[in-house]
Every structure is written in C-alpha cells, then in structure tokens.
C-alpha cells in the first residue's frame, strides 16, 4: 500500500495590497473606452437602474467621451505611462522598502487598480501563489466613500466567493484624520511654498459625489471637510485663507458643493491675486489633478481675472507620505506582525 504524498505549498506570509482607482493603459480612445465601460458600469459609481443607465452609457457616453478623455490623458502622460500608475507603483516599492527597514522584510507588498490593470483579482492570485495567507487591503482613498472604498471591498469579496482556501482579510476603511497623513500633506505644501511663495487663498479640492449620496448616509462629505480643517490648522491658515471644494461633476444632478470650478471663477472675479490648489483626496497625481486642476482650473481662474495660479503636487513619493503609509500599515497589521 503506497503512502500518500503531501502537496507542498509556500509558507504562510502576510500580504499588503495597495489599491487605487485605475487608469487606461494608453492615452487613446481605444484604451479609454474599456476602462470607462468598467468604471461607469459599477453600480456603486452610478446609482441608476441598469435599464436606464446602460443604454445611455453604451449608446451615448462610450461613443463620445473616450476621444475627449484620451486628449486629457495625453496632455499629462509620462514617459513611463499614466502618472497614477507610475506613482502608485513607486509608492508600493517604497512602502516595501520602508517596512523592510523596520524589520518586516517578510511582508509581500503589491498594488492593484479597481478598474483596469493590474486587476485586483490577478494581483491577489499572484500574492497567494507567493504564500500569502493573511492579507491587508489598503485602498489609497484617505476619505471613505461607497463609490471608492466600498467598491474595492466588493471586488475583493467577489473574488473570495470563487476561492476554496480564502486568506484572512483586513480592510483599511479610511485615514483622512490620520496625523501622519495630515503631516505629510502639510509638509508637502510648506515645502512648495518655501520655493514658490504663499498664495492669498489655498483651495483644497476633493473629488465630487452626487449630493444624494450624503443624504443616504455616506460620510464622505464630512470626512473631506474634516481633512481640510485639519490641514488648514496644520498650515496655520485663518478661515478666510482657505476653501474646501469638490471637483469632477458629471451629469445634471446636484453634486456636493461648493464646486471647485465655480469657486475658482468667483475668486478670480473677486480680484484674488494668487490661488493655490491642493488635492488631499488624491495621494498620487492623475488626470483629475494634473489636467482638470492644473490646466482647466488654472484657465478658469485666469479667465475670471485671477493673476497667479499654482497646482500643488500630490503626495506621490514624498518621504513623509511613505513614512505615514508605513506607520498606517504597521498599525493595521497589529496582531499579525511578530513582536518587535
């Protein structure tokens, strides 16, 4: 009688998965179209009945918007690809290095995009192939929103439904009030002002959402306001020296206000000489920060009579942000990491 042999498997490891929104693979209409289809088909992103929304999406939006969006992406594309992908990839590399210097070199750190590539499904499969049996999912959205953080969890859980041996899971819900994150934002802005001077008004612009989401109980608006207040306090700004606004409105419904574009136009009309815009809700520069704010927002302000406009870079690969990210990751892994 032959003795059964055991199937070898990698030793159990702890994984850290950073997740960002996503990006087309190229600044072309052909690449933008499938990305937009996946993004705008998410029921948490567009909360309309499918029978109403899908004909609009497939019949109108996907036949008109990809070309215009591709032009926007082309205006900010880097030699190594999409800024969002380039910076998210670098944040992943630097986070792994920072954790290793703290003695956690056994952690497996990777990243995925909620829409597009690298996909959450394939990245988790790669992590499991490396022996990951405990997984921390860290969405790169400091403020919680059902259309961002929750949809990451939706996708992770959909994958779990197909697995026989699921990993232990943890999800970081939000960290918009994290002292390290606020400090990293303030350090970045202070460094920028040390080099370029200070503005008359700082606008903190967050991605918008329909107003209805707040009425239904989404905490996103309040978390954005809290982040903006904490940042203004860290920078020592008086109440009349900063604004909290919301950008990227889409469709005809009322969205969270005040709108960034309308605020920039009003500041220009009011004769404000210099406005700087920071985007605390984005930890990596992308089309929303580089094109919508850096190009479109600037033109709105100058056309309205403003004199000087600066778009302040996002956290990207700044040392203070990587330190804050490593601190956050270490705390969220409490009980899993071996005692120091």
Coordinates of C-alpha atoms in Angstrom, one line a residue:
X1 CA 0.0 0.0 0.0
X2 CA 1.6 3.2 -1.1
X3 CA 1.9 6.2 1.3
X4 CA 0.1 9.4 0.2
X5 CA 2.3 12.3 -0.6
X6 CA 1.7 15.8 0.7
X7 CA 1.3 18.6 -1.7
X8 CA 3.9 21.3 -1.0
X9 CA 2.8 24.8 -0.6
X10 CA 4.6 28.0 0.2
X11 CA 5.0 29.1 3.8
X12 CA 2.2 31.4 5.0
X13 CA 3.0 35.0 4.6
X14 CA 1.4 38.4 5.2
X15 CA 0.5 40.5 2.2
X16 CA -0.3 44.2 1.8
X17 CA -2.3 45.2 -1.2
X18 CA -2.5 48.9 -2.1
X19 CA -5.5 49.7 -4.4
X20 CA -6.0 52.8 -6.4
X21 CA -8.8 53.8 -8.8
X22 CA -7.3 52.8 -12.2
X23 CA -6.2 54.2 -15.5
X24 CA -6.3 53.4 -19.2
X25 CA -3.3 51.6 -20.5
X26 CA -2.7 54.3 -23.1
X27 CA -3.9 57.9 -23.8
X28 CA -6.0 56.7 -26.8
X29 CA -9.8 56.4 -27.3
X30 CA -9.4 52.7 -27.9
X31 CA -7.7 52.3 -24.5
X32 CA -10.0 54.7 -22.7
X33 CA -13.3 53.1 -23.8
X34 CA -13.0 49.7 -22.0
X35 CA -11.7 51.5 -18.9
X36 CA -14.7 53.8 -18.8
X37 CA -17.1 50.9 -19.5
X38 CA -15.8 49.0 -16.5
X39 CA -15.7 52.1 -14.3
X40 CA -19.1 53.5 -15.2
X41 CA -20.8 50.1 -15.1
X42 CA -20.1 49.8 -11.4
X43 CA -23.4 50.2 -9.6
X44 CA -21.8 52.0 -6.7
X45 CA -20.3 54.6 -9.0
X46 CA -23.5 55.3 -11.0
X47 CA -26.5 54.5 -8.8
X48 CA -29.1 54.4 -11.6
X49 CA -31.2 51.4 -12.6
X50 CA -29.3 49.4 -15.2
X51 CA -32.2 49.5 -17.6
X52 CA -32.0 53.3 -17.6
X53 CA -28.2 53.7 -17.4
X54 CA -26.8 51.1 -19.7
X55 CA -28.4 52.4 -22.9
X56 CA -27.1 55.9 -22.1
X57 CA -23.6 54.5 -21.3
X58 CA -23.3 52.3 -24.3
X59 CA -25.3 54.4 -26.7
X60 CA -24.0 57.9 -26.0
X61 CA -21.2 58.1 -23.4
X62 CA -18.9 55.4 -24.7
X63 CA -19.3 56.7 -28.3
X64 CA -18.5 60.3 -27.4
X65 CA -16.4 60.6 -24.2
X66 CA -13.4 58.3 -24.9
X67 CA -11.9 60.7 -27.5
X68 CA -12.2 63.7 -25.3
X69 CA -10.9 61.8 -22.3
X70 CA -8.0 60.5 -24.3
X71 CA -6.9 64.0 -25.1
X72 CA -6.9 64.9 -21.5
X73 CA -4.8 61.8 -20.6
X74 CA -2.4 62.6 -23.5
X75 CA -1.8 66.1 -22.0
X76 CA -0.4 64.6 -18.8
X77 CA 1.0 61.2 -19.9
X78 CA 4.5 60.4 -18.7
X79 CA 7.3 58.6 -20.5
X80 CA 6.7 55.6 -18.2
X81 CA 3.0 55.6 -18.6
X82 CA 0.0 57.0 -16.7
X83 CA 1.0 59.2 -13.7
X84 CA -1.4 57.4 -11.5
X85 CA 0.2 54.0 -12.3
X86 CA 3.7 55.4 -12.2
X87 CA 3.3 56.9 -8.7
X88 CA 1.2 54.0 -7.3
X89 CA 3.9 51.6 -8.4
X90 CA 6.6 53.7 -6.9
X91 CA 4.6 54.1 -3.6
X92 CA 4.4 50.3 -3.5
X93 CA 8.1 49.8 -4.0
X94 CA 9.0 52.5 -1.4
X95 CA 6.5 51.1 1.2
X96 CA 8.0 47.6 0.9
X97 CA 11.5 49.2 1.5
X98 CA 10.3 51.2 4.5
X99 CA 8.7 48.2 6.1
X100 CA 11.8 46.1 5.4
X101 CA 13.9 48.7 7.2
X102 CA 11.7 48.2 10.2
X103 CA 12.3 44.5 10.3
X104 CA 9.3 43.4 8.3
X105 CA 11.1 42.2 5.2
X106 CA 8.9 39.1 5.1
X107 CA 5.8 41.1 4.0
X108 CA 4.7 40.8 0.4
X109 CA 3.6 44.3 -0.8
X110 CA 1.8 44.7 -4.1
X111 CA -0.7 47.0 -5.8
X112 CA -3.8 46.8 -8.0
X113 CA -6.3 49.0 -9.7
X114 CA -10.0 48.8 -9.0
X115 CA -10.6 49.3 -12.7
X116 CA -8.2 48.3 -15.4
X117 CA -4.8 46.7 -14.9
X118 CA -3.3 45.3 -12.7
X119 CA -6.6 43.9 -11.6
X120 CA -7.4 43.1 -8.0
X121 CA -8.3 39.5 -9.0
X122 CA -5.0 38.8 -10.7
X123 CA -2.9 40.5 -8.1
X124 CA -4.4 38.6 -5.2
X125 CA -3.9 35.4 -7.2
X126 CA -0.2 36.4 -7.5
X127 CA 0.0 37.1 -3.8
X128 CA -1.5 33.7 -2.9
X129 CA 0.9 32.0 -5.2
X130 CA 3.7 33.6 -3.1
X131 CA 2.2 32.1 0.1
X132 CA 0.1 35.0 1.3
X133 CA -2.5 33.7 3.8
X134 CA -3.2 36.9 5.6
X135 CA -4.0 40.0 3.5
X136 CA -4.3 43.7 4.4
X137 CA -6.2 45.6 1.7
X138 CA -5.4 49.3 1.8
X139 CA -7.3 51.5 -0.6
X140 CA -5.5 54.7 -1.5
X141 CA -8.5 56.7 -0.7
X142 CA -8.0 58.6 2.6
X143 CA -11.7 59.6 2.9
X144 CA -14.2 56.8 2.9
X145 CA -16.8 56.8 0.1
X146 CA -19.1 53.9 -1.0
X147 CA -18.2 54.7 -4.6
X148 CA -14.5 54.2 -3.9
X149 CA -13.5 52.2 -0.7
X150 CA -16.6 50.1 -0.6
X151 CA -16.3 49.1 -4.2
X152 CA -12.8 47.8 -3.6
X153 CA -14.2 45.6 -0.9
X154 CA -17.0 44.5 -3.2
X155 CA -14.4 43.3 -5.7
X156 CA -12.3 41.6 -3.1
X157 CA -15.3 39.7 -1.7
X158 CA -16.5 38.7 -5.2
X159 CA -13.1 37.0 -5.7
X160 CA -13.4 35.3 -2.3
X161 CA -16.6 33.7 -3.4
X162 CA -14.6 31.7 -6.0
X163 CA -11.8 30.5 -3.8
X164 CA -11.7 27.3 -1.8
X165 CA -9.0 28.5 0.6
X166 CA -9.5 32.2 1.3
X167 CA -6.9 34.3 3.1
X168 CA -7.6 36.1 6.3
X169 CA -8.7 39.6 5.3
X170 CA -8.5 43.1 6.7
X171 CA -9.6 46.3 5.1
X172 CA -8.4 49.8 5.9
X173 CA -11.6 51.9 5.8
X174 CA -10.3 55.4 6.0
X175 CA -7.4 57.6 7.3
X176 CA -8.3 61.1 6.4
X177 CA -7.7 62.2 10.0
X178 CA -4.5 60.2 10.5
X179 CA -1.8 62.6 12.0
X180 CA 0.9 61.2 9.7
X181 CA -1.2 61.7 6.6
X182 CA -2.1 65.3 7.6
X183 CA 1.6 66.0 8.5
X184 CA 2.7 64.7 5.1
X185 CA 0.2 66.9 3.3
X186 CA 1.3 70.0 5.4
X187 CA 5.0 69.2 4.8
X188 CA 4.5 69.0 1.1
X189 CA 2.6 72.2 0.9
X190 CA 5.0 74.0 3.2
X191 CA 7.9 72.8 1.0
X192 CA 6.2 74.1 -2.1
X193 CA 5.5 77.5 -0.5
X194 CA 9.1 77.7 0.6
X195 CA 10.1 77.5 -3.0
X196 CA 7.3 79.4 -4.7
X197 CA 5.9 81.7 -2.1
X198 CA 2.5 81.7 -0.5
X199 CA -0.9 82.3 -2.1
X200 CA -3.7 84.6 -1.0
X201 CA -6.1 81.6 -0.8
X202 CA -5.5 77.8 -0.7
X203 CA -8.3 75.7 -2.2
X204 CA -8.4 72.1 -1.1
X205 CA -10.2 70.3 -3.8
X206 CA -11.7 66.8 -3.4
X207 CA -13.4 64.5 -5.9
X208 CA -17.1 65.2 -6.0
X209 CA -20.0 62.9 -5.5
X210 CA -23.8 63.5 -6.0
X211 CA -25.4 65.3 -3.1
X212 CA -27.8 62.4 -2.8
X213 CA -25.1 60.1 -1.5
X214 CA -24.7 62.3 1.6
X215 CA -28.4 62.3 2.1
X216 CA -28.3 58.5 2.0
X217 CA -25.7 58.4 4.8
X218 CA -22.4 58.4 3.0
X219 CA -19.8 60.0 5.4
X220 CA -17.6 61.2 2.5
X221 CA -18.5 64.9 2.6
X222 CA -17.9 65.2 6.4
X223 CA -14.6 63.3 6.2
X224 CA -13.4 65.7 3.4
X225 CA -14.4 68.7 5.5
X226 CA -12.6 67.2 8.5
X227 CA -9.4 66.6 6.5
X228 CA -9.5 70.2 5.1
X229 CA -9.9 71.7 8.5
X230 CA -7.1 69.6 10.0
X231 CA -4.8 70.6 7.1
X232 CA -5.6 74.3 7.4
X233 CA -4.9 74.1 11.1
X234 CA -1.5 72.4 10.5
X235 CA -0.6 75.1 8.0
X236 CA -1.7 77.9 10.4
X237 CA -4.3 79.3 8.0
X238 CA -7.0 81.7 9.0
X239 CA -10.6 80.9 8.0
X240 CA -10.5 83.4 5.1
X241 CA -7.3 81.9 3.7
X242 CA -8.7 78.5 2.6
X243 CA -11.6 76.8 0.9
X244 CA -12.9 73.2 0.8
X245 CA -14.4 72.4 -2.6
X246 CA -15.4 69.4 -4.8
X247 CA -14.4 68.8 -8.5
X248 CA -15.3 66.4 -11.3
X249 CA -19.0 66.9 -11.5
X250 CA -20.7 64.6 -14.0
X251 CA -24.2 64.7 -15.3
X252 CA -27.1 67.1 -14.4
X253 CA -27.8 66.1 -10.8
X254 CA -26.7 68.4 -8.0
X255 CA -23.3 67.3 -6.5
X256 CA -21.5 68.1 -3.3
X257 CA -20.8 71.8 -3.1
X258 CA -19.1 74.2 -3.3
X259 CA -17.9 73.2 -6.8
X260 CA -14.2 73.8 -7.4
X261 CA -14.6 75.3 -10.8
X262 CA -17.2 77.8 -9.6
X263 CA -15.1 78.7 -6.6
X264 CA -12.0 79.4 -8.8
X265 CA -14.1 81.5 -11.1
X266 CA -15.5 83.5 -8.2
X267 CA -12.1 84.0 -6.6
X268 CA -10.9 85.4 -9.9
X269 CA -13.8 87.8 -10.2
X270 CA -13.2 88.9 -6.6
X271 CA -9.7 90.0 -7.6
X272 CA -7.8 87.4 -5.6
X273 CA -4.3 87.7 -6.9
X274 CA -2.9 84.2 -6.3
X275 CA -4.7 80.9 -5.7
X276 CA -3.0 77.6 -5.0
X277 CA -5.0 74.3 -5.2
X278 CA -4.1 71.1 -3.3
X279 CA -6.0 67.8 -3.7
X280 CA -5.7 65.9 -0.4
X281 CA -8.1 63.2 -1.5
X282 CA -5.7 62.0 -4.2
X283 CA -2.4 60.5 -2.9
X284 CA -1.0 60.3 -6.4
X285 CA -1.2 62.8 -9.2
X286 CA -3.5 61.8 -12.0
X287 CA -5.7 63.2 -14.8
X288 CA -8.0 64.8 -12.2
X289 CA -5.2 66.8 -10.5
X290 CA -2.8 67.4 -13.4
X291 CA -5.3 68.2 -16.2
X292 CA -8.6 69.1 -14.5
X293 CA -7.0 71.3 -11.9
X294 CA -3.5 72.1 -13.3
X295 CA -4.8 73.0 -16.8
X296 CA -8.6 73.5 -16.8
X297 CA -8.8 75.0 -13.3
X298 CA -5.9 77.4 -14.0
X299 CA -7.6 78.6 -17.1
X300 CA -10.9 79.2 -15.3
X301 CA -9.2 81.3 -12.6
X302 CA -7.1 83.4 -15.0
X303 CA -10.0 84.0 -17.4
X304 CA -12.1 85.3 -14.5
X305 CA -9.4 87.9 -13.6
X306 CA -7.1 86.0 -11.3
X307 CA -3.4 86.7 -11.7
X308 CA -1.4 83.7 -10.5
X309 CA -2.4 80.1 -10.1
X310 CA -0.4 77.1 -8.7
X311 CA -1.4 73.4 -8.6
X312 CA 0.4 71.8 -5.8
X313 CA 1.7 68.3 -6.4
X314 CA 0.0 65.4 -4.6
X315 CA 1.8 63.3 -2.0
X316 CA 3.2 61.0 -4.7
X317 CA 6.6 59.5 -3.5
X318 CA 7.4 62.1 -0.8
X319 CA 9.3 60.7 2.1
X320 CA 6.8 62.0 4.7
X321 CA 4.0 60.2 2.9
X322 CA 5.9 56.9 2.7
X323 CA 6.6 57.1 6.4
X324 CA 3.0 57.8 7.2
X325 CA 1.9 55.0 4.9
X326 CA 4.4 52.6 6.7
X327 CA 3.1 53.7 10.1
X328 CA -0.5 53.2 9.0
X329 CA 0.3 49.8 7.5
X330 CA 2.1 48.7 10.7
X331 CA -0.8 49.7 12.9
X332 CA -3.4 48.0 10.7
X333 CA -1.3 44.8 10.8
X334 CA -1.3 44.8 14.6
X335 CA -1.5 41.2 16.0
X336 CA -0.3 39.7 12.7
X337 CA 3.3 41.1 12.9
X338 CA 5.7 39.3 15.2
X339 CA 6.5 41.3 18.4
X340 CA 9.4 43.7 17.9

